GROMACS .gro file of C-alpha atoms in nm:
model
  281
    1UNK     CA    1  -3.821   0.940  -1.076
    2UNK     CA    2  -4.013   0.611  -1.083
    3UNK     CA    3  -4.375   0.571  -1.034
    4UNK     CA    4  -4.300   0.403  -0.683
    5UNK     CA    5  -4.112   0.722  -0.598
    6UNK     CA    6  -4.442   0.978  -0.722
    7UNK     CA    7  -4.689   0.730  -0.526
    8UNK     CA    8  -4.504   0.749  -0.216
    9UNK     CA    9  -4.482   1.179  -0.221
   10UNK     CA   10  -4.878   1.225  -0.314
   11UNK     CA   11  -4.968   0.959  -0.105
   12UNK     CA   12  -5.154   0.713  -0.375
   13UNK     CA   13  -5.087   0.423  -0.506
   14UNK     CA   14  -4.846   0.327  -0.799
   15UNK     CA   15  -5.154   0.195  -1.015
   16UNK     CA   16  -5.332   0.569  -0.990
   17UNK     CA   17  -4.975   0.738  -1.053
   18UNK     CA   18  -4.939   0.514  -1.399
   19UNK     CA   19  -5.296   0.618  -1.518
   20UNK     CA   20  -5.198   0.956  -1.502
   21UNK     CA   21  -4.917   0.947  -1.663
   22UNK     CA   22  -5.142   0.782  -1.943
   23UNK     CA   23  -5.362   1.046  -1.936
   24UNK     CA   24  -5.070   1.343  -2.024
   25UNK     CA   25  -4.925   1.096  -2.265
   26UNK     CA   26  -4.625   1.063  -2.107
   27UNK     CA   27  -4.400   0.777  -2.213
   28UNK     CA   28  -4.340   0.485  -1.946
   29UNK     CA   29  -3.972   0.373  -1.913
   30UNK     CA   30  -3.961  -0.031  -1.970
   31UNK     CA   31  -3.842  -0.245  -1.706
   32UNK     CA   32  -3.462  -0.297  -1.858
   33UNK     CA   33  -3.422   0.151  -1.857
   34UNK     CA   34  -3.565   0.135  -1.550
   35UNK     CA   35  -3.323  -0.014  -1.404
   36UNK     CA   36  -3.011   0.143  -1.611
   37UNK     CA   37  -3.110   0.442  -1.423
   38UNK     CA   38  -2.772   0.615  -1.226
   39UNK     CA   39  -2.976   0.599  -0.874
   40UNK     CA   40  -3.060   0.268  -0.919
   41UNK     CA   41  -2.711   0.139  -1.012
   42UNK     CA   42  -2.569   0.359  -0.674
   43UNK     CA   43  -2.823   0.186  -0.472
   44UNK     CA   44  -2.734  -0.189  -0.573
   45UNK     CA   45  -2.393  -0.144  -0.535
   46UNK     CA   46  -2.399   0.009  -0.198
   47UNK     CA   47  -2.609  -0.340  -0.103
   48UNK     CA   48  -2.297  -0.496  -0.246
   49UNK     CA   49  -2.025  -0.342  -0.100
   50UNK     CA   50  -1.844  -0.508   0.207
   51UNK     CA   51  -1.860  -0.302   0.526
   52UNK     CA   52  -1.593  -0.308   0.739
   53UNK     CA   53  -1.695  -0.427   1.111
   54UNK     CA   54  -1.426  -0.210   1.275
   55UNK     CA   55  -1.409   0.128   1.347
   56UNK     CA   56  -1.101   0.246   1.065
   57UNK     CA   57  -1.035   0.623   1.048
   58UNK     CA   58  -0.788   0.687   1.346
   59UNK     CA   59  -0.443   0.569   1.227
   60UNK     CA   60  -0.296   0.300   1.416
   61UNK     CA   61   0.035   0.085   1.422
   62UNK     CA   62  -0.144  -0.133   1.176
   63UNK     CA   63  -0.305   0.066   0.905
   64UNK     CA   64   0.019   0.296   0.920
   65UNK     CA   65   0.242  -0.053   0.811
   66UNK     CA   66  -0.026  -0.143   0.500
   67UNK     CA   67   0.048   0.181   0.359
   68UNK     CA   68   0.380   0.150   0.384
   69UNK     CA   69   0.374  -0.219   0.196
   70UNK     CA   70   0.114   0.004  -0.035
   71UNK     CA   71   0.372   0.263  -0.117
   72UNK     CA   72   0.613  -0.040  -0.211
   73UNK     CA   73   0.483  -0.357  -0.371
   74UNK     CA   74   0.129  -0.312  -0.342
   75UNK     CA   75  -0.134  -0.153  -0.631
   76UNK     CA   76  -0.477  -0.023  -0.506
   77UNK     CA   77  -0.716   0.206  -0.680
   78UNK     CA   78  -1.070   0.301  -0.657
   79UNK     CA   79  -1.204  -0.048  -0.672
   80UNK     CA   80  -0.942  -0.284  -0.561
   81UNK     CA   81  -0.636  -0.371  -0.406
   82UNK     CA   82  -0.378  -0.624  -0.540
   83UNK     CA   83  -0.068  -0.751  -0.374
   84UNK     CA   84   0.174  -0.975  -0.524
   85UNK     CA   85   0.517  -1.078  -0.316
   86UNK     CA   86   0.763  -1.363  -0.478
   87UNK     CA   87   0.889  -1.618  -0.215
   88UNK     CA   88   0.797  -1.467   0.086
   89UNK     CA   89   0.449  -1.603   0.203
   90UNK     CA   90   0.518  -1.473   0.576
   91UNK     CA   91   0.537  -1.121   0.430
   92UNK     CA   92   0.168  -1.134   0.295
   93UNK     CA   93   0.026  -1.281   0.607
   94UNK     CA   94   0.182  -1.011   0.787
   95UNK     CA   95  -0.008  -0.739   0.547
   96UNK     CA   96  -0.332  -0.977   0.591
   97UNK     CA   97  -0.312  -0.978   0.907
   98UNK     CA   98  -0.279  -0.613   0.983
   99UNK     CA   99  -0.578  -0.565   0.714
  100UNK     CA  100  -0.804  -0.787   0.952
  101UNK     CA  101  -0.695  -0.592   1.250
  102UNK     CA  102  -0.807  -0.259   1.069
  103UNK     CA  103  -1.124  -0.334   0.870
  104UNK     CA  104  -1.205  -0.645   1.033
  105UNK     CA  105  -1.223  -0.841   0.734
  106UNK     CA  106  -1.043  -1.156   0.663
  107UNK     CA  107  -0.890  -1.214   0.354
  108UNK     CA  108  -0.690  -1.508   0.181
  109UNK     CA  109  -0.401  -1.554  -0.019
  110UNK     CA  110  -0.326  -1.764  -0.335
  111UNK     CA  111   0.023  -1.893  -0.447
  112UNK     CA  112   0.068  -1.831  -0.837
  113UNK     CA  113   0.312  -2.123  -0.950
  114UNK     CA  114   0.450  -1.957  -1.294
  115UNK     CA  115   0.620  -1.690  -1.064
  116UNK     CA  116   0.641  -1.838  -0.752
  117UNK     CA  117   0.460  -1.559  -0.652
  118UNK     CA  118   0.186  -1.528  -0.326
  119UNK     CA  119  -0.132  -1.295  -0.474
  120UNK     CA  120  -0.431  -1.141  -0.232
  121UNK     CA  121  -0.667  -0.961  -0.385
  122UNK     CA  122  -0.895  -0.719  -0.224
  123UNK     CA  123  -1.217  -0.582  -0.408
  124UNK     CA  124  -1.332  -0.344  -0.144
  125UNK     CA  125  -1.439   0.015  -0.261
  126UNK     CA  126  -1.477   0.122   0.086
  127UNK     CA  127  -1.157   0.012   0.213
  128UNK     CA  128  -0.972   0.154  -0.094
  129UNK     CA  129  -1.141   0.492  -0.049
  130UNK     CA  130  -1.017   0.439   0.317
  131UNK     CA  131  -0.663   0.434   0.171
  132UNK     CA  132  -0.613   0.661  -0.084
  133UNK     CA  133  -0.745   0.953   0.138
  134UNK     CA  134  -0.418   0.938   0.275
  135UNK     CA  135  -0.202   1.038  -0.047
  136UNK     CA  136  -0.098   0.938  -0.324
  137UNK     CA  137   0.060   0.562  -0.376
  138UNK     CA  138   0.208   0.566  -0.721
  139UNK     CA  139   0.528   0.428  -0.818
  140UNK     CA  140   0.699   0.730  -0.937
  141UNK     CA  141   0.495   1.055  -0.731
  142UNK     CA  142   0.435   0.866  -0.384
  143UNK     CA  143   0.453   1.083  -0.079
  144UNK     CA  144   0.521   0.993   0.291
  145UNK     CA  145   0.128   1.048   0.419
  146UNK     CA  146   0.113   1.411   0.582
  147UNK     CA  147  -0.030   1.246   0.875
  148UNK     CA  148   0.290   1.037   0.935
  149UNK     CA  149   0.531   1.300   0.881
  150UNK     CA  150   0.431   1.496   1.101
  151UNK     CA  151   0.402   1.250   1.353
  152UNK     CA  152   0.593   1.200   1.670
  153UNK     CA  153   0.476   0.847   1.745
  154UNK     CA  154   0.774   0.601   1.728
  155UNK     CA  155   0.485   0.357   1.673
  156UNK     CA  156   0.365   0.508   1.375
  157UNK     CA  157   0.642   0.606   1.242
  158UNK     CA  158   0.846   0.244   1.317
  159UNK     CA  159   0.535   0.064   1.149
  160UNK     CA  160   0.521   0.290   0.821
  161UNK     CA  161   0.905   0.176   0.757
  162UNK     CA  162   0.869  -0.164   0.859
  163UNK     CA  163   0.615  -0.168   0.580
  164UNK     CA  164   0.851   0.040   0.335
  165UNK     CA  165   1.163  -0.185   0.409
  166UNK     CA  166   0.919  -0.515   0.396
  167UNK     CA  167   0.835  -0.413   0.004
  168UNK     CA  168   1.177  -0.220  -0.116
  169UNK     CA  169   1.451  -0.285   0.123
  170UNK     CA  170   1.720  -0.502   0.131
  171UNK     CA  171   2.067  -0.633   0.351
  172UNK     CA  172   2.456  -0.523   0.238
  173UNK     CA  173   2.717  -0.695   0.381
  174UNK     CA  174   2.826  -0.363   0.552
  175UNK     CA  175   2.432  -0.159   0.534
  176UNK     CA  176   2.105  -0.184   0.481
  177UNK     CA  177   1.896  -0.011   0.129
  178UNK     CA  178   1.604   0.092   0.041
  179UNK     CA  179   1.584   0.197  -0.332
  180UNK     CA  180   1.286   0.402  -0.521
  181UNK     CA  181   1.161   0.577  -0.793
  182UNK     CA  182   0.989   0.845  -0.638
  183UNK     CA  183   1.248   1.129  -0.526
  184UNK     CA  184   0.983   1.277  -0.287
  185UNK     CA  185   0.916   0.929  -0.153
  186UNK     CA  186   1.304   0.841  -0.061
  187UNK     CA  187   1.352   1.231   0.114
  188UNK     CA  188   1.063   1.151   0.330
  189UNK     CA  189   1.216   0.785   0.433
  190UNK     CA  190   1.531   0.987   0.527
  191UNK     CA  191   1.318   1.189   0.715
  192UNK     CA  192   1.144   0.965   0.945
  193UNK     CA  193   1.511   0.776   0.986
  194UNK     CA  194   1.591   1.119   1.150
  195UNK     CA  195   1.323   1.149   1.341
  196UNK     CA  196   1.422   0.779   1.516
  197UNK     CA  197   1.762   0.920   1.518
  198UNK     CA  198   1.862   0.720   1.243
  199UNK     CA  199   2.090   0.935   0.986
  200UNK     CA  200   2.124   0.817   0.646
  201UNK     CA  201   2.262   0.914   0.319
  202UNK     CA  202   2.057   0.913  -0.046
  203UNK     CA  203   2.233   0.887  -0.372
  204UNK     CA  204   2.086   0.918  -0.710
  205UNK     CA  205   2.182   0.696  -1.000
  206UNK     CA  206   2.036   0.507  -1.286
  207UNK     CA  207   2.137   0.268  -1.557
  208UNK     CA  208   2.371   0.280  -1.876
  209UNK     CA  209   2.126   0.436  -2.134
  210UNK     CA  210   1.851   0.502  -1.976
  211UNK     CA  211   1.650   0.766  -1.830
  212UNK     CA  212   1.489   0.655  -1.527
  213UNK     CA  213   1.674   0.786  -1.205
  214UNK     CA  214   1.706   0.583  -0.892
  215UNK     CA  215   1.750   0.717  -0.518
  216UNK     CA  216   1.930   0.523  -0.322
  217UNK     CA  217   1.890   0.556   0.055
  218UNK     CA  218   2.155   0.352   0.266
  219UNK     CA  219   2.190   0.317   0.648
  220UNK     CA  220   2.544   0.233   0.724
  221UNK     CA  221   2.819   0.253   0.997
  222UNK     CA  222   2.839   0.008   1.275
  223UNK     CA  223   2.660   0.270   1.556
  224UNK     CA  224   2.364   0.328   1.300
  225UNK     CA  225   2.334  -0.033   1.192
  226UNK     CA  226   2.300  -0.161   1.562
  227UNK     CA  227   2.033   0.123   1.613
  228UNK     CA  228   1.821   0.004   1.332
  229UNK     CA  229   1.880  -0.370   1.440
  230UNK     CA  230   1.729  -0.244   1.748
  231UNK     CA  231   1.437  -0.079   1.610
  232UNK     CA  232   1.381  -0.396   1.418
  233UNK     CA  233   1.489  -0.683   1.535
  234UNK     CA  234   1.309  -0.936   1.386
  235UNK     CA  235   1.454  -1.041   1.029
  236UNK     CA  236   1.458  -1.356   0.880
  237UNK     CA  237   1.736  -1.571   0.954
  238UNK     CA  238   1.951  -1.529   0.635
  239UNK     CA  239   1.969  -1.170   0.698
  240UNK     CA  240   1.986  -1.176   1.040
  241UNK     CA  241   2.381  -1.349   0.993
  242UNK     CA  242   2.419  -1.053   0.722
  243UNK     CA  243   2.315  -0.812   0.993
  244UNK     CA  244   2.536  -0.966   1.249
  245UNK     CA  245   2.862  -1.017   1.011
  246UNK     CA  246   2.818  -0.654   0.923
  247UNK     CA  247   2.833  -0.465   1.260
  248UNK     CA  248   3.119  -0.765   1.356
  249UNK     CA  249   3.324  -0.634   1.054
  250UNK     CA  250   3.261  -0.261   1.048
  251UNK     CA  251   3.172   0.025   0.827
  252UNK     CA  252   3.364   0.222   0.566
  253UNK     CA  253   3.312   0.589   0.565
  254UNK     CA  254   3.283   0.605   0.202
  255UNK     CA  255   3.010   0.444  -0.036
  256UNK     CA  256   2.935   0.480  -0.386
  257UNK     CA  257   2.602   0.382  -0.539
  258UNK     CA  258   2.685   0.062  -0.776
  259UNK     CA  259   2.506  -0.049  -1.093
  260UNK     CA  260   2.266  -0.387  -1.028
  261UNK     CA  261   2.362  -0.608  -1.261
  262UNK     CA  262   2.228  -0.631  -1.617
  263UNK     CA  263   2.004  -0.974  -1.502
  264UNK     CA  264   1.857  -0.823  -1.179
  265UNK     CA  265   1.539  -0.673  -1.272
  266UNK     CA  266   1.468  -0.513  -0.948
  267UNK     CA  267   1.611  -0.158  -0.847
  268UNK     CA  268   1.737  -0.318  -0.528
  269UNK     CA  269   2.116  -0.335  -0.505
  270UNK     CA  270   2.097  -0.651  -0.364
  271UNK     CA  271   1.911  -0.929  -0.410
  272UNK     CA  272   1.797  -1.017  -0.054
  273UNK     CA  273   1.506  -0.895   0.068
  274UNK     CA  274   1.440  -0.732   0.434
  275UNK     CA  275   1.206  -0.839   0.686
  276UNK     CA  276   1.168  -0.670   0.970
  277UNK     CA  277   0.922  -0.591   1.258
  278UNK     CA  278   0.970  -0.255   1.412
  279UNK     CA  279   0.946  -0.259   1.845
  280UNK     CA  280   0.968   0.031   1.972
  281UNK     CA  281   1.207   0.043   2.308
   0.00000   0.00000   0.00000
């Protein structure tokens, strides 16, 4: 407790406070372990932190489709949050833009040349604590929030997968993928896909010699295709024809989870990646 903090309880001033603790021969703390103290260090970063100007804890449309894009491309931990797309610039003003209609808070984006690559990076402690109180968002153990899975709200529910299929998925000639990691997290996707009345098959795989298992989840047949073009019928042009062709050529019954090639670094099956916007009818 400083000498500010004593003067202010008994009512004196800080100069009579010192003397006394002259008098008892007790040991002043020097301006630099003064301020090393763990009250002082809370206090100056609370004066540091940005406040959101919105009101953020009821889930909305919104803040359910950043942690979907969370769950998928995006890193955030206590501190910060970091989000890196390649290529697709509209893809990171769409996650901006929902993160301003949330919190209130504008924030920009940088293009990285060496990986063609669109960074934002957002340093909020308040916003991150915001976020994680909702689950868990790593690669391997994410979850589907509780508060979305139990949810009945096509809105909700529409705008968590957009962001999911926005980060993972991706357009077949005859379906539409999304591939993960996280066993939990790909069960749950299938899961809201039901709820929209969406059905969907998962199959596990991984790569010649190695350990790391994939799930697979794949929306196919021509009924189900057109149902999800519905739900989300905004994609970006090149996948839009791929969407089109598909449900003009038809579906097999049949699929079987292939091997990405040896240069493809990402667990996507295929290369192209989906963009969609999820309107509810």
């Amino acid at each position: 407790m400083s000498a500010s903090t004593i003067a202010l309880r008994y009512h004196v001033s800080t100069s009579i406070v010192i003397n006394w603790l002259r008098f008892y021969h007790i040991p002043l703390r020097t301006h630099r372990i003064s301020m090393n103290t763990l009250p002082l260090k809370r206090k100056l970063r609370e004066q540091h932190l940005i406040h959101p100007n919105k009101r953020h804890s009821a889930l909305t449309p919104e803040k359910a489709y950043i942690l979907g894009v969370l769950a998928g491309d995006g890193h955030i931990n206590s501190k910060f949050i970091r989000f890196e797309i390649r290529y697709d610039h509209e893809f990171i003003e769409e996650f901006l833009r929902c993160m301003h209609s949330v919190y209130g808070i504008r924030y920009s984006y940088y293009y990285y040349a060496p990986r063609n690559s669109y960074i934002t990076y957002i340093p909020s402690q308040l916003i991150c604590q915001d976020l994680l109180r909702y689950g868990d968002f790593r690669t391997y153990t994410w979850k589907i929030p509780k508060i979305i899975d139990s949810s009945h709200k096509k809105s909700i529910l529409g705008s968590y997968l957009r962001g999911l299929y926005d980060s993972e998925g991706s357009v077949g000639r005859y379906d539409i993928l999304f591939t993960s990691v996280s066993r939990h997290g790909a069960y749950g996707v299938k899961r809201l896909l039901t709820k929209l009345s969406i059905p969907s098959k998962i199959r596990p795989w991984r790569q010649r010699h190695r350990k790391k298992v994939y799930y697979t989840l794949r929306i196919g047949r021509k009924m189900y295709l057109k149902k999800f073009a519905i739900l989300s019928n905004q994609f970006k042009s090149c996948l839009a024809s791929s969407i089109t062709g598909s449900i003009n050529l038809g579906f097999s019954s049949d699929w079987v989870a292939q091997e990405p090639s040896p240069k493809q670094t990402s667990p996507s099956l295929h290369p192209q990646r989906l963009h969609t916007s999820f309107i509810i009818p």
